[in-house]
Tab-separated table of C-alpha atoms in Angstrom:
chain	number	residue	atom	x	y	z
A	13	MET	CA	205.293	-33.214	158.188
A	14	ASN	CA	204.974	-29.842	156.593
A	15	VAL	CA	205.709	-31.635	153.346
A	16	TYR	CA	202.776	-34.000	154.065
A	17	LYS	CA	200.689	-31.368	155.599
A	18	ASN	CA	201.474	-28.830	151.937
A	19	LYS	CA	199.878	-32.408	149.935
A	20	ALA	CA	196.752	-32.826	152.533
A	21	LYS	CA	195.515	-28.782	151.654
A	22	LYS	CA	195.789	-29.190	148.024
A	23	ILE	CA	193.700	-32.035	147.761
A	24	GLY	CA	191.549	-30.232	150.812
A	25	VAL	CA	192.039	-32.379	153.864
A	26	GLU	CA	193.907	-31.281	157.121
A	27	ILE	CA	196.012	-33.984	158.625
A	28	LYS	CA	196.803	-35.349	162.507
A	29	PRO	CA	199.038	-37.292	164.027
A	30	SER	CA	196.774	-40.530	164.410
A	31	SER	CA	194.594	-41.823	167.125
A	32	ASN	CA	194.764	-45.086	166.070
A	33	LYS	CA	198.447	-46.743	166.898
A	34	ASN	CA	199.157	-48.519	163.874
A	35	LYS	CA	198.742	-45.119	161.146
A	36	LYS	CA	200.341	-42.458	160.610
A	37	TYR	CA	197.484	-39.854	160.045
A	38	ASP	CA	194.201	-39.515	160.354
A	39	ALA	CA	192.799	-36.961	157.678
A	40	TYR	CA	189.845	-34.381	158.772
A	41	LYS	CA	187.364	-32.509	155.988
A	42	ASP	CA	185.064	-30.129	157.182
A	43	GLY	CA	186.388	-31.378	160.605
A	44	VAL	CA	184.943	-34.499	159.980
A	45	LYS	CA	187.170	-37.408	159.921
A	46	GLN	CA	187.825	-39.238	156.857
A	47	ALA	CA	190.053	-42.208	157.193
A	48	SER	CA	193.081	-43.362	158.950
A	49	PHE	CA	196.456	-44.353	156.717
A	50	GLY	CA	199.860	-44.870	156.711
A	51	ALA	CA	200.853	-48.150	158.668
A	52	LYS	CA	203.261	-47.009	161.094
A	53	GLY	CA	206.962	-48.669	160.671
A	54	TYR	CA	207.187	-47.835	156.945
A	55	MET	CA	208.522	-45.822	155.001
A	56	ASP	CA	207.217	-43.571	152.345
A	57	TYR	CA	208.094	-41.333	149.426
A	58	GLU	CA	209.823	-37.911	151.352
A	59	LYS	CA	211.226	-40.581	153.759
A	60	TYR	CA	212.683	-43.023	151.259
A	61	LYS	CA	213.671	-39.307	149.248
A	62	GLN	CA	215.790	-38.515	152.362
A	63	ARG	CA	217.320	-41.081	152.909
A	64	ASP	CA	218.120	-42.966	149.825
A	65	GLY	CA	217.191	-40.479	147.237
A	66	LYS	CA	215.207	-39.303	144.512
A	67	GLU	CA	215.935	-42.147	142.180
A	68	ILE	CA	215.245	-45.203	144.337
A	69	ALA	CA	212.791	-43.178	146.072
A	70	ASP	CA	210.773	-42.853	142.485
A	71	LYS	CA	211.359	-46.456	142.221
A	72	LYS	CA	210.053	-47.047	145.526
A	73	ARG	CA	207.212	-45.129	144.739
A	74	LYS	CA	206.180	-47.136	141.303
A	75	ALA	CA	206.532	-50.458	142.764
A	76	TYR	CA	204.056	-49.063	145.754
A	77	ARG	CA	201.905	-47.768	143.123
A	78	ALA	CA	202.053	-50.950	141.063
A	79	ARG	CA	200.850	-52.923	144.277
A	80	HIS	CA	198.312	-50.700	145.071
A	81	LYS	CA	196.655	-50.092	142.065
A	82	ASP	CA	193.476	-50.964	142.853
A	83	ASP	CA	192.863	-49.271	145.711
A	84	ILE	CA	194.189	-46.353	145.416
A	85	ASN	CA	192.127	-44.490	142.162
A	86	ILE	CA	188.954	-45.425	144.538
A	87	LYS	CA	188.579	-42.190	146.305
A	88	THR	CA	185.456	-42.169	148.216
A	89	ARG	CA	183.617	-45.051	149.589
A	90	ASP	CA	180.353	-44.327	151.776
A	91	GLY	CA	180.531	-40.961	151.065
A	92	LYS	CA	184.582	-40.305	152.841
A	93	LEU	CA	187.639	-40.622	151.434
A	94	THR	CA	189.201	-43.964	151.438
A	95	ALA	CA	192.410	-44.837	152.763
A	96	GLY	CA	194.086	-45.626	149.971
A	97	TYR	CA	193.366	-42.260	148.261
A	98	LEU	CA	194.702	-40.265	150.636
A	99	ALA	CA	197.689	-42.570	150.901
A	100	ASN	CA	198.322	-42.110	147.460
A	101	LYS	CA	198.394	-38.349	147.532
A	102	ILE	CA	200.201	-37.348	150.862
A	103	LEU	CA	202.452	-39.857	151.518
A	104	TRP	CA	203.663	-41.363	147.925
């Protein structure tokens, strides 16, 4: 989780295990919950990298970003960071 916390810190949020049983993390900015993100049961870039190596992880990252191209670039909605943006920046 340290890798994820470091990535979160770079974009100015703190992450904690999610209160939503179907999500991996909750993101907080200045103590205000922004979003729950990362579906439980699915791999992410770091997990693929550890299990299958960087080359496979890079292919998975490219496929993820192509699949989610419409939502990963939307940074905020209703004044809060979006789950798609957070997943892209922290998990992928």
